[in-house]
mmCIF file of C-alpha atoms and ligand atoms in Angstrom:
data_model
loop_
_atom_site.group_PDB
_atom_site.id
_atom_site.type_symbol
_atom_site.label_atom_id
_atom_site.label_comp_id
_atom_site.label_asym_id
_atom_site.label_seq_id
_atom_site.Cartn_x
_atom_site.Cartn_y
_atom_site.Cartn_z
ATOM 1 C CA UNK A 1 -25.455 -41.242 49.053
ATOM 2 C CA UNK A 2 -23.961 -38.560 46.574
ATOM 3 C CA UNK A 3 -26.363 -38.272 44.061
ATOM 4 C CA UNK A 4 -23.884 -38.312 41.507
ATOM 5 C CA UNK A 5 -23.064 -42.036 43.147
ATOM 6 C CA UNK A 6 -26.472 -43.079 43.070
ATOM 7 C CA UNK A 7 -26.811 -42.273 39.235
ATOM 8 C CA UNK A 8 -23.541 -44.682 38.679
ATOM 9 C CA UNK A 9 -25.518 -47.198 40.470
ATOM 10 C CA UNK A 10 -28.443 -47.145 37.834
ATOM 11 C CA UNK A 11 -25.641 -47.287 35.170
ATOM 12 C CA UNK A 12 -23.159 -49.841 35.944
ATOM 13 C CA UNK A 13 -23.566 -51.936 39.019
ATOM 14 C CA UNK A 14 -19.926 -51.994 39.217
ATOM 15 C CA UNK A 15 -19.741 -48.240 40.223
ATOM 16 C CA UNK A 16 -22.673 -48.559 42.836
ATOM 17 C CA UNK A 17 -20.491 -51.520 44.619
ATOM 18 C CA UNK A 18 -17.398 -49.379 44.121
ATOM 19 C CA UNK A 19 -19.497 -45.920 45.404
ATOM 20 C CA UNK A 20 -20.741 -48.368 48.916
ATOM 21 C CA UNK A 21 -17.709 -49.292 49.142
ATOM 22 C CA UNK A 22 -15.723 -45.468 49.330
ATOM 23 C CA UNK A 23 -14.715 -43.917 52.352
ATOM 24 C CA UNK A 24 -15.460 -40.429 53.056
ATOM 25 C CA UNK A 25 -12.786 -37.793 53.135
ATOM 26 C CA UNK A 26 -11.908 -35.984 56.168
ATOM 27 C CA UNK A 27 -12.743 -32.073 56.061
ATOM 28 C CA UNK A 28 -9.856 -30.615 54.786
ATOM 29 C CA UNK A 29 -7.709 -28.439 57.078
ATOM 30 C CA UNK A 30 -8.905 -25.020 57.305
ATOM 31 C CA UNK A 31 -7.264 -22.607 54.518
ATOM 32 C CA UNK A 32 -5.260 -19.673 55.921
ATOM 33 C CA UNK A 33 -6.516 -15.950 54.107
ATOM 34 C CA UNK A 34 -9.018 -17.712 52.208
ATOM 35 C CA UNK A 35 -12.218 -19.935 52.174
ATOM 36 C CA UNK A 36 -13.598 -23.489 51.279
ATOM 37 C CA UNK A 37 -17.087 -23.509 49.759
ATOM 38 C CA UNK A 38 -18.493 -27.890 50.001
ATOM 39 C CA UNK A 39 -21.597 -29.731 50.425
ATOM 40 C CA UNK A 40 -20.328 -33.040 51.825
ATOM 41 C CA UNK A 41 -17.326 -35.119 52.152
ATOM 42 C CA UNK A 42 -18.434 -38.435 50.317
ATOM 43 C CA UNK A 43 -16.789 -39.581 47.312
ATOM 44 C CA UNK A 44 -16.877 -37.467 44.535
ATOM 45 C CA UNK A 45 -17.747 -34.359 46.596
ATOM 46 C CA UNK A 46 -15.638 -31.145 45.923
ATOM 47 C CA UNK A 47 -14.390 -28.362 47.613
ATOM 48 C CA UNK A 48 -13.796 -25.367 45.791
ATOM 49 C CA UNK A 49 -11.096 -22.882 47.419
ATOM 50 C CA UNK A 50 -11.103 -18.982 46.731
ATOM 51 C CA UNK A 51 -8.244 -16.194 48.695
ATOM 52 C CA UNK A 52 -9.269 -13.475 50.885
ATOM 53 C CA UNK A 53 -8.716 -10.002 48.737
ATOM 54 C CA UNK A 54 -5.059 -8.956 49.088
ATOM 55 C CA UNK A 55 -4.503 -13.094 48.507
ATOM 56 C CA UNK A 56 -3.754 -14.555 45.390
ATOM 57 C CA UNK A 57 -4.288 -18.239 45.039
ATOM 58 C CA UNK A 58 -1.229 -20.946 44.974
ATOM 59 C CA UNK A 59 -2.064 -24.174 43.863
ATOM 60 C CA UNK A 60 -5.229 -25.752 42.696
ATOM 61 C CA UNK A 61 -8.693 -24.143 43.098
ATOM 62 C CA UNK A 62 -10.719 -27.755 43.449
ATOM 63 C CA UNK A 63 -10.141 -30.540 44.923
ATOM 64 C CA UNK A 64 -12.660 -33.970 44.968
ATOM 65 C CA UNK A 65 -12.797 -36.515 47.232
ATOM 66 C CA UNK A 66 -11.294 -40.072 45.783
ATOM 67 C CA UNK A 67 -12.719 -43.427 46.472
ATOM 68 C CA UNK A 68 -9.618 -43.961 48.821
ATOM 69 C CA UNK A 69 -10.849 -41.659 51.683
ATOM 70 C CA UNK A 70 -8.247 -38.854 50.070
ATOM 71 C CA UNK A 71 -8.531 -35.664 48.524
ATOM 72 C CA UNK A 72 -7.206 -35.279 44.925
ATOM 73 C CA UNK A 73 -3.983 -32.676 45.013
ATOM 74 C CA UNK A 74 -2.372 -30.507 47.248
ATOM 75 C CA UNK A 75 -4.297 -28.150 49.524
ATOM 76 C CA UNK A 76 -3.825 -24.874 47.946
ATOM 77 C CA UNK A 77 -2.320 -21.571 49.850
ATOM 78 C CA UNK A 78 -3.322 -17.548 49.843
ATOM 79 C CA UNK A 79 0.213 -16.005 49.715
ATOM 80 C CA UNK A 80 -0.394 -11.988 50.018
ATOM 81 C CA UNK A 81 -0.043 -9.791 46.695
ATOM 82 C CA UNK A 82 3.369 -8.035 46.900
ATOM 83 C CA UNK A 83 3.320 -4.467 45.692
ATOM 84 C CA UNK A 84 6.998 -3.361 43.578
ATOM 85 C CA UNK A 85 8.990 -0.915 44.847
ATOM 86 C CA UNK A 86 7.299 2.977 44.011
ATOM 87 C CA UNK A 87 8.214 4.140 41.153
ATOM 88 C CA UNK A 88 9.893 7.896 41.884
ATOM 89 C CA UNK A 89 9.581 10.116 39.105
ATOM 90 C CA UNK A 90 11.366 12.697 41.714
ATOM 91 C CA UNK A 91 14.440 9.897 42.625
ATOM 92 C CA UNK A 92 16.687 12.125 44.521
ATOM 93 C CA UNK A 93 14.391 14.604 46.541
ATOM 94 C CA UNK A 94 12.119 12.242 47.498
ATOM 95 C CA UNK A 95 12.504 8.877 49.260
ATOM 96 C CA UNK A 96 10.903 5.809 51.320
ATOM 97 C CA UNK A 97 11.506 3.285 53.928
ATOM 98 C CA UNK A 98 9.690 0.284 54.729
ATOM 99 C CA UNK A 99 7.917 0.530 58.041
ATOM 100 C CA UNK A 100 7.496 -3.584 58.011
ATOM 101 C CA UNK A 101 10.160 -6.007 58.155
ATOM 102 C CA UNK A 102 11.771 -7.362 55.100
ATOM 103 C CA UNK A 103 12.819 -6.001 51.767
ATOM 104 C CA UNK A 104 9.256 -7.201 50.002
ATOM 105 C CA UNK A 105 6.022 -5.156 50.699
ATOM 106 C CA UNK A 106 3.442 -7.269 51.069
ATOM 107 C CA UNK A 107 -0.648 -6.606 51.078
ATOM 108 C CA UNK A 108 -1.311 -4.224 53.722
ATOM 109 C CA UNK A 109 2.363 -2.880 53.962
ATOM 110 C CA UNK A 110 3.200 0.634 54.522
ATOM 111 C CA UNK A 111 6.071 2.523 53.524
ATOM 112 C CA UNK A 112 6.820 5.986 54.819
ATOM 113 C CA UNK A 113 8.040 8.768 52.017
ATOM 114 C CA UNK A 114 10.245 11.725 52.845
ATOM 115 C CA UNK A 115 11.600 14.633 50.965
ATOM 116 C CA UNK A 116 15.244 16.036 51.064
ATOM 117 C CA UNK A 117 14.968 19.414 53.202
ATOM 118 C CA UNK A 118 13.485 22.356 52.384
ATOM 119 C CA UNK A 119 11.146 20.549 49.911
ATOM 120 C CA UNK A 120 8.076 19.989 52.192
ATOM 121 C CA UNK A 121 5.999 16.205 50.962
ATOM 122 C CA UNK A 122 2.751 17.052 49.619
ATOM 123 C CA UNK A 123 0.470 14.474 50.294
ATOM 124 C CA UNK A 124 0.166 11.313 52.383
ATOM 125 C CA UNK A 125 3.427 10.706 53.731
ATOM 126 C CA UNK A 126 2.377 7.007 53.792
ATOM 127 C CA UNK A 127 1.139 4.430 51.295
ATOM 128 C CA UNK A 128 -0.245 1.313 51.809
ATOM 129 C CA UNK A 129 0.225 -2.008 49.926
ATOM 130 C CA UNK A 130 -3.298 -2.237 48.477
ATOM 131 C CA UNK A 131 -4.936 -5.781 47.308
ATOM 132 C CA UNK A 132 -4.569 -5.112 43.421
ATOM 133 C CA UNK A 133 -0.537 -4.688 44.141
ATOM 134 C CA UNK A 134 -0.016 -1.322 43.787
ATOM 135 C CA UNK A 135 0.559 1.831 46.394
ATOM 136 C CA UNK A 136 -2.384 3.552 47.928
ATOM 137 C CA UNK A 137 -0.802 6.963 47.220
ATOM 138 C CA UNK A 138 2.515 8.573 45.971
ATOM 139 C CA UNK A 139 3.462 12.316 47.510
ATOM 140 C CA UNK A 140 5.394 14.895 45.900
ATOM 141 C CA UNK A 141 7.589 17.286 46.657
ATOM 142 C CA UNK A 142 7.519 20.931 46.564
ATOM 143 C CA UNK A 143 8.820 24.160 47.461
ATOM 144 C CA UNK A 144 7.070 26.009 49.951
ATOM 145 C CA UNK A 145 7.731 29.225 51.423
ATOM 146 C CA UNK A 146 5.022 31.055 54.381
ATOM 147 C CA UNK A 147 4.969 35.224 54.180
ATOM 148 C CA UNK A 148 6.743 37.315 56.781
ATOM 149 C CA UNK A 149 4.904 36.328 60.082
ATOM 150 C CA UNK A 150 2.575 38.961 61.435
ATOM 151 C CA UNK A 151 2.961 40.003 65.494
ATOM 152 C CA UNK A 152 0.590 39.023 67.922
ATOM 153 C CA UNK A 153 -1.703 41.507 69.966
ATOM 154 C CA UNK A 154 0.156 42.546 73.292
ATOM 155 C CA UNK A 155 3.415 40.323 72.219
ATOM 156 C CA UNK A 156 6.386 40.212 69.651
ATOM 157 C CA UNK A 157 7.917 38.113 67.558
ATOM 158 C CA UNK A 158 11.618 37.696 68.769
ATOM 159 C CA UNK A 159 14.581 38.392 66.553
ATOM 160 C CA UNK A 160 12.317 39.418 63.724
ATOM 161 C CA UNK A 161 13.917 39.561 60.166
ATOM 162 C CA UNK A 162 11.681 40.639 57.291
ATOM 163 C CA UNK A 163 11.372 37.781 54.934
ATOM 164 C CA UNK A 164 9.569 34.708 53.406
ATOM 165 C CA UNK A 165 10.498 31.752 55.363
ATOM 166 C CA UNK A 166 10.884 28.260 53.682
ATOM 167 C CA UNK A 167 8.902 25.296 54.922
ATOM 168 C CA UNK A 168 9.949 23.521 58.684
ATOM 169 C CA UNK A 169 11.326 26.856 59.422
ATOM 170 C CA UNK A 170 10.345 28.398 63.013
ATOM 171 C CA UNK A 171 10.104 31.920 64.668
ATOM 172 C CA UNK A 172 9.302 32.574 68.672
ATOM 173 C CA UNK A 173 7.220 34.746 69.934
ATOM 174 C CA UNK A 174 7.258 36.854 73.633
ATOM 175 C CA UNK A 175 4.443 38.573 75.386
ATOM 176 C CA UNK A 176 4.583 42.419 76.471
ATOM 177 C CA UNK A 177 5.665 42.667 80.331
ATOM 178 C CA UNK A 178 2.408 41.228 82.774
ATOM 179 C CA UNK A 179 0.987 39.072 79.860
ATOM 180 C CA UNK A 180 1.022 35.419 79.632
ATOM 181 C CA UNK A 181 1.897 33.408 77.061
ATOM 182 C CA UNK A 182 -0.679 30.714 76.067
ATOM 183 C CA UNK A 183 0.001 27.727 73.837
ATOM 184 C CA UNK A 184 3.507 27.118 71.974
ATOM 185 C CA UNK A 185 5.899 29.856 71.538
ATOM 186 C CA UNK A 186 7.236 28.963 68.387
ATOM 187 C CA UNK A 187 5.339 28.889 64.970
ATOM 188 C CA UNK A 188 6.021 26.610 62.109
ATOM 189 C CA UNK A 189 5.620 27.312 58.216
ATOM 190 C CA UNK A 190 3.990 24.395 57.702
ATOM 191 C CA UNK A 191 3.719 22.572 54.067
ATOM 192 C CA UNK A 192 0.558 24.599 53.598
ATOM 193 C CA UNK A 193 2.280 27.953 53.262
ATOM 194 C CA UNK A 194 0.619 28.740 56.511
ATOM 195 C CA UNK A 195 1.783 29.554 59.700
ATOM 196 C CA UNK A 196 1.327 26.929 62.634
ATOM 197 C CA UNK A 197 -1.161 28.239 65.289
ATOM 198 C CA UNK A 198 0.453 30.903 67.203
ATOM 199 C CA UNK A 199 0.771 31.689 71.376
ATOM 200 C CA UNK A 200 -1.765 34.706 72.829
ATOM 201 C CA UNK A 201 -0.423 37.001 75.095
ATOM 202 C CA UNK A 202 -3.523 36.908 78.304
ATOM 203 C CA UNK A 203 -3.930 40.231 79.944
ATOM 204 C CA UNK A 204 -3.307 40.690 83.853
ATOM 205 C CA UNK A 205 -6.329 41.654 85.749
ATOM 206 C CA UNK A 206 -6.819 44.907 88.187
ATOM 207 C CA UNK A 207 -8.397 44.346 91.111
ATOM 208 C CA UNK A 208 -11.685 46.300 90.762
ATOM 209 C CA UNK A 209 -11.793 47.026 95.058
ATOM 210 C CA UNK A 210 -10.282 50.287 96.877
ATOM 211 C CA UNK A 211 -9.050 48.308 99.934
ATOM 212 C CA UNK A 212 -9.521 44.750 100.723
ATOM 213 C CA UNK A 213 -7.669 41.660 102.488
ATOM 214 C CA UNK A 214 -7.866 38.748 100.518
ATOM 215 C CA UNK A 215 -5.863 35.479 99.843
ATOM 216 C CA UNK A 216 -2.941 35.501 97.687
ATOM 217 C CA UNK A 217 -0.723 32.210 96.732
ATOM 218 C CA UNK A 218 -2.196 31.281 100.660
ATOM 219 C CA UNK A 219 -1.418 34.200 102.415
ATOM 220 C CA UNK A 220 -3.351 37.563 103.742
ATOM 221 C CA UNK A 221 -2.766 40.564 101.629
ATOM 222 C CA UNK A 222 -4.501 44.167 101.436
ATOM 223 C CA UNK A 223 -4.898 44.555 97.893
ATOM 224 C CA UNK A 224 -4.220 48.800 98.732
ATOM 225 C CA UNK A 225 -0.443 47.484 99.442
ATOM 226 C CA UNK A 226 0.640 44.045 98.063
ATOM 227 C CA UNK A 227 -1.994 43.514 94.772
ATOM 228 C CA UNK A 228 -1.986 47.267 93.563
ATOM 229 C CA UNK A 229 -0.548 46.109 90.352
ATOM 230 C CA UNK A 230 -2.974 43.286 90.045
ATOM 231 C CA UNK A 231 -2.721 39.699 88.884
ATOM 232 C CA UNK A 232 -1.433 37.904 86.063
ATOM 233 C CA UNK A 233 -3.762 35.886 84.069
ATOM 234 C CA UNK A 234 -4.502 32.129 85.624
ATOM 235 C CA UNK A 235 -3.954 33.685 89.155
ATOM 236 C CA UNK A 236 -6.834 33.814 91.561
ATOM 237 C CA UNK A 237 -7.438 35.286 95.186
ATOM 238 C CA UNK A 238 -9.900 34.359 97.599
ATOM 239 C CA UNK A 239 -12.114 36.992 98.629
ATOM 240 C CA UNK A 240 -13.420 36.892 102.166
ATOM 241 C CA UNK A 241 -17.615 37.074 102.910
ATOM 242 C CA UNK A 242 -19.752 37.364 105.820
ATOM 243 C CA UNK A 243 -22.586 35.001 106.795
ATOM 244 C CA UNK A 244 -24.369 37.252 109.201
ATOM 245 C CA UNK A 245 -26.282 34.937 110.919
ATOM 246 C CA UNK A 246 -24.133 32.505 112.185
ATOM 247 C CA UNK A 247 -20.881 35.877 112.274
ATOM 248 C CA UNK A 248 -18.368 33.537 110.682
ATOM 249 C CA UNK A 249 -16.756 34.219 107.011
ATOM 250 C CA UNK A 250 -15.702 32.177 104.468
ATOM 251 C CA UNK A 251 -13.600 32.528 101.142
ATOM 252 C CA UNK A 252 -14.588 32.547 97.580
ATOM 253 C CA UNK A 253 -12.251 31.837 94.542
ATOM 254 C CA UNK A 254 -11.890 34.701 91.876
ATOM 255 C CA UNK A 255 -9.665 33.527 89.115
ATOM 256 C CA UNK A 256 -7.916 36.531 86.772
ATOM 257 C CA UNK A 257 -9.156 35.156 82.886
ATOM 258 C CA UNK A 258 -7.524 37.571 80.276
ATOM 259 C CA UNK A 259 -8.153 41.004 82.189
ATOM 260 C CA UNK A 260 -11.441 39.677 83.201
ATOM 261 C CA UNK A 261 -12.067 40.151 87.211
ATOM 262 C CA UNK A 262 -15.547 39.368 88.495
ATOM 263 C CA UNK A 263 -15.861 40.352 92.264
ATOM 264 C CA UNK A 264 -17.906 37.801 94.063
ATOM 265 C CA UNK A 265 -21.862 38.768 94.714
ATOM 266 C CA UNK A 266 -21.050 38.615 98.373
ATOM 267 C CA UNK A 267 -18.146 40.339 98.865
ATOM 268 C CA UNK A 268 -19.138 44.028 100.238
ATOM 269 C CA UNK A 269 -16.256 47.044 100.177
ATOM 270 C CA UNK A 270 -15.983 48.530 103.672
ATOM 271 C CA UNK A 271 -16.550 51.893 104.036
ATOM 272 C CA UNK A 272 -14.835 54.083 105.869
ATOM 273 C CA UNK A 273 -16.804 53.849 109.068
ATOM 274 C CA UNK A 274 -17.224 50.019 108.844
ATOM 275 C CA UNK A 275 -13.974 49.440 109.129
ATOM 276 C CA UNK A 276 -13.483 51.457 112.874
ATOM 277 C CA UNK A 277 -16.456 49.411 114.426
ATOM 278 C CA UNK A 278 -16.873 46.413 112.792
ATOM 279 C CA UNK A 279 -14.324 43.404 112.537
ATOM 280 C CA UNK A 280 -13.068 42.801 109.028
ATOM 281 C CA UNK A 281 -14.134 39.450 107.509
ATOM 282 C CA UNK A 282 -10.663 38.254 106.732
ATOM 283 C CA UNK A 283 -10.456 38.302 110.397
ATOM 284 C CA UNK A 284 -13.371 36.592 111.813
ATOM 285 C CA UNK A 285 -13.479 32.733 112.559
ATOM 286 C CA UNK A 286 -14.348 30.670 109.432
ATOM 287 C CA UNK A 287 -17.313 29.158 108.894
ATOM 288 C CA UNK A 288 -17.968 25.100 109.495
ATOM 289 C CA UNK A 289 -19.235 24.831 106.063
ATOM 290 C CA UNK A 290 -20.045 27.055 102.937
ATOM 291 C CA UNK A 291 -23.017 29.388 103.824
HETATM 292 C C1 NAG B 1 16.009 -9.737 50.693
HETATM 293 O O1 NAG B 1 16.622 -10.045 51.933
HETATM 294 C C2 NAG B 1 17.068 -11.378 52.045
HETATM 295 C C3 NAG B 1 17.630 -11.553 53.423
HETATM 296 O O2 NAG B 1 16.800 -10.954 54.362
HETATM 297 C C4 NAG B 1 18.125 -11.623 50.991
HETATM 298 O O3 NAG B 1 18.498 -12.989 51.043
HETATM 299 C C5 NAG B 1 17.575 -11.318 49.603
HETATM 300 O O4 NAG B 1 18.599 -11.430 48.654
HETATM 301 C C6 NAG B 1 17.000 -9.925 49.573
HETATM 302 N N1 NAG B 1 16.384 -9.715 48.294
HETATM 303 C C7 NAG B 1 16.596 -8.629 47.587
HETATM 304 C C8 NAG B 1 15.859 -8.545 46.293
HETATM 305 O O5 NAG B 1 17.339 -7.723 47.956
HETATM 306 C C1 NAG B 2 -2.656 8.109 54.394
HETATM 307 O O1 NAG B 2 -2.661 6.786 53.934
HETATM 308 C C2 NAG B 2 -2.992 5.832 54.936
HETATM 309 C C3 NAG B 2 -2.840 4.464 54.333
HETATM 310 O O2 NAG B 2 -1.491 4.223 54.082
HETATM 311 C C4 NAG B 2 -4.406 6.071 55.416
HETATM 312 O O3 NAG B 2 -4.708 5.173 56.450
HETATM 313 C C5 NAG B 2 -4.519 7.481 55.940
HETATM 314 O O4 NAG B 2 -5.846 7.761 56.292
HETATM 315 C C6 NAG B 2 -4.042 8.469 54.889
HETATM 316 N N1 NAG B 2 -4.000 9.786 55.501
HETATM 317 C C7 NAG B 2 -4.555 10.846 54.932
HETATM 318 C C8 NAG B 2 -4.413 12.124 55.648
HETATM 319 O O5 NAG B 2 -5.152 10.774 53.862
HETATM 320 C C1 NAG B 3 -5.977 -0.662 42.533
HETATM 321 O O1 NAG B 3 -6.930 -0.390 43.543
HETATM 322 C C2 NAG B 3 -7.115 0.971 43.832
HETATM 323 C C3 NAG B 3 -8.086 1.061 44.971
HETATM 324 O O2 NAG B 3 -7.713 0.205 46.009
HETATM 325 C C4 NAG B 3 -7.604 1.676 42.595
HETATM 326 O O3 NAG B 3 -7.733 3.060 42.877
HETATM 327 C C5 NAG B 3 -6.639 1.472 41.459
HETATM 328 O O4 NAG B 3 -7.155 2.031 40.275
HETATM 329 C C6 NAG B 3 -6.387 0.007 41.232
HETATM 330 N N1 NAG B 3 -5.321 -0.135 40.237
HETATM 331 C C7 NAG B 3 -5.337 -1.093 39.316
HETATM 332 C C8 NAG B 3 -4.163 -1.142 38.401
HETATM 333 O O5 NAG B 3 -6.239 -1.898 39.234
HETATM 334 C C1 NAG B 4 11.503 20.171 60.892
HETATM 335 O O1 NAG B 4 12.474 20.723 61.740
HETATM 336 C C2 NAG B 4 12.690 20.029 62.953
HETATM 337 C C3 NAG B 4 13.725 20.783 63.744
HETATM 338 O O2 NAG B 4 13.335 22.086 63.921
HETATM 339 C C4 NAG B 4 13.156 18.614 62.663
HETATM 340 O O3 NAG B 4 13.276 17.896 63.871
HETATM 341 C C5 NAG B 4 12.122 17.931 61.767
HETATM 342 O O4 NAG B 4 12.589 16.660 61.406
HETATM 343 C C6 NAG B 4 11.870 18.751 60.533
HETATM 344 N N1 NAG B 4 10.791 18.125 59.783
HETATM 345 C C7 NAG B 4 10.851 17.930 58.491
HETATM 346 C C8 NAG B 4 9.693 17.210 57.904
HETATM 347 O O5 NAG B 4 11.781 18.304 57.809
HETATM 348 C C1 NAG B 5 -3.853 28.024 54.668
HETATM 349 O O1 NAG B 5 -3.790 29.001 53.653
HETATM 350 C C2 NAG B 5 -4.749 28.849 52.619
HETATM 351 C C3 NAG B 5 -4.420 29.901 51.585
HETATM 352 O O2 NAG B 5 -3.100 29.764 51.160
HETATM 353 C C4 NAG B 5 -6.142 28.982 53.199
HETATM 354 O O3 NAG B 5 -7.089 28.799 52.190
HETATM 355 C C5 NAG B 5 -6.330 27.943 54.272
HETATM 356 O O4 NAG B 5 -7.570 28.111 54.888
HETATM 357 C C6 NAG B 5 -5.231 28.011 55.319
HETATM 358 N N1 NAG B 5 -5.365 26.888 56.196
HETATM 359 C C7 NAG B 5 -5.300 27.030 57.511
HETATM 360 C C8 NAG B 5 -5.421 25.766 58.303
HETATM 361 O O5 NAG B 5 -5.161 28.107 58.045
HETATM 362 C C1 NAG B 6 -13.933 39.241 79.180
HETATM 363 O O1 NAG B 6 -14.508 37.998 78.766
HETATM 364 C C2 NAG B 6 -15.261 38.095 77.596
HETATM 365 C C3 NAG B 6 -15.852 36.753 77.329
HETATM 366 O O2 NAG B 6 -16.225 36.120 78.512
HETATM 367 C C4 NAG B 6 -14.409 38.562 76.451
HETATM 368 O O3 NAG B 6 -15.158 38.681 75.285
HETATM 369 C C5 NAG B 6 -13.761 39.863 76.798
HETATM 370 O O4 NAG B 6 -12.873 40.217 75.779
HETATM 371 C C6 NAG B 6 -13.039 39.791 78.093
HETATM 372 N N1 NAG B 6 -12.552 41.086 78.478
HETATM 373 C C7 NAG B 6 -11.283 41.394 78.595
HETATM 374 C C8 NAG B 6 -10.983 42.760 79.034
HETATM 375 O O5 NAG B 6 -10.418 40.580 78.343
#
């Protein structure tokens, strides 16, 4: 018995036949966003509800069980703060759309701001409802302009006028002749006044061999003849070795990494006289498996 119930007994036998008599309550249905704190469900109990943060609380905070089974009241609700519309002190250059459904911004909302071109947004370009019913964070707007871009080592920028550039503006850049380009060929001015990472021009490689046949894109070709220029960066050739014991040869990979070309520790330049008695290795059979 309720404690409370059993202290009306002592008082007024009345109340202690009425309190026997009671039905208990049924637990209420959960609340949405929000909590129930209780002890029991007898009569006189009471539940006390409280929101979730970003929840404000509609309706009445207790409710007490009657001697009828019921619970006094409605059950309250949580309905989620709303946050106004942002206040823009720069109305006109800068703007916002609602990135949830509705015309109301509710807790945990976003909106997403943007600024009239060339003003670049300063700041988070979106703000969240937060649980007190204002924005997380308002941007601004501002004029931004990046210097005259500087070249790149072994490239050029393309159609290169001397100026400031304003913010979202772009400029391409090319690589001298045998160099490849690496990474995006355009640059930004981004709303830091810097530059967006530029491309770099990788150098080709030489071959560092007098005469050789190797593989090339899958076919045989003496480097004297077909490679004397060399390769372009992210090429490779496949040098051919000798495993003595077994007279078989087998290829190794050499890749060209910005003008870097590292012959293979087994690969051995023929001299002159090699080459009239011996077989090359390019020509021998290949070998069953790696020596
Ligand atoms: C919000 O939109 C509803 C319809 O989706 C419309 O009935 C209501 O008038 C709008 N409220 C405002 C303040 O624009
Ligand atoms: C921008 O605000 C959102 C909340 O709307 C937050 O999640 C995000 O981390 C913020 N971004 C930056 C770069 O501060
Ligand atoms: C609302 O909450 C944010 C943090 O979520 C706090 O920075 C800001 O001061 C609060 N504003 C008010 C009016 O309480
Ligand atoms: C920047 O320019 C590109 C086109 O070059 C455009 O698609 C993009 O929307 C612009 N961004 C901003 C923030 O103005
Ligand atoms: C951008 O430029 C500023 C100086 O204006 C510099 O301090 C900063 O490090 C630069 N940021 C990047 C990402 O290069
Ligand atoms: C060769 O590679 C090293 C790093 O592995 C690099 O520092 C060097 O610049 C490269 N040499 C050439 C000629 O690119």
């Amino acid at each position: 018995m309720h404690p409370l119930a059993l202290l009306g007994c002592l008082v007024a036998l009345s109340h202690c036949a009425l309190a026997s008599k009671a039905k208990r309550c049924p637990p209420p249905p959960p609340l949405q966003n929000g909590k129930m704190d209780f002890e029991e469900f007898q009569y006189q109990s009471t539940v006390t509800f409280s929101c979730d943060p970003g929840y404000n609380l509609v309706g009445s905070r207790t409710s007490q069980c009657m001697a009828d089974g019921k619970w006094t009241g409605t059950v309250p609700q949580c309905q989620p703060v709303t946050c106004a519309p942002p206040s823009l002190p720069e109305f006109g250059v800068l703007s916002f759309r609602r990135l949830n459904p509705g015309n109301v911004s509710h807790f945990l909302d976003t909106i997403q701001f943007e600024c009239v071109p060339p003003l670049a947004l300063i700041g988070n370009e979106t703000a969240t409802c937060t649980a007190n019913g204002t924005w997380s964070s308002i941007p601004v707007c501002k004029v931004v302009t990046c210097p005259t871009p500087i070249g790149i080592e072994n490239g050029f920028i393309e159609f290169a006028v001397r100026r400031t550039y304003h913010y979202n503006e772009s400029v391409s850049f090319g690589c001298q002749p045998g160099f490849v380009m690496e990474g995006s060929k355009h640059s930004r001015c981004e709303n830091t006044g810097n530059w967006s990472t530029k491309p770099a021009c990788r150098a080709p490689c030489k071959i560092p061999v007098k005469k050789a046949v190797v593989l090339y894109n899958g076919e045989k070709k003496r480097v004297q003849n077909d490679l004397k220029d060399g390769i372009l960066h992210g090429e490779t050739v496949s040098f051919f070795c000798k495993n003595k014991e077994k007279s078989c040869a087998y290829t190794v990979d050499v890749a060209c990494v910005d003008g870097n070309f590292t012959l293979p520790a087994c690969f051995k330049e023929r001299g002159f006289f090699s080459t009239l008695v011996k077989k090359d290795p390019s020509e021998m059979k290949a070998c069953e498996d790696e020596a």
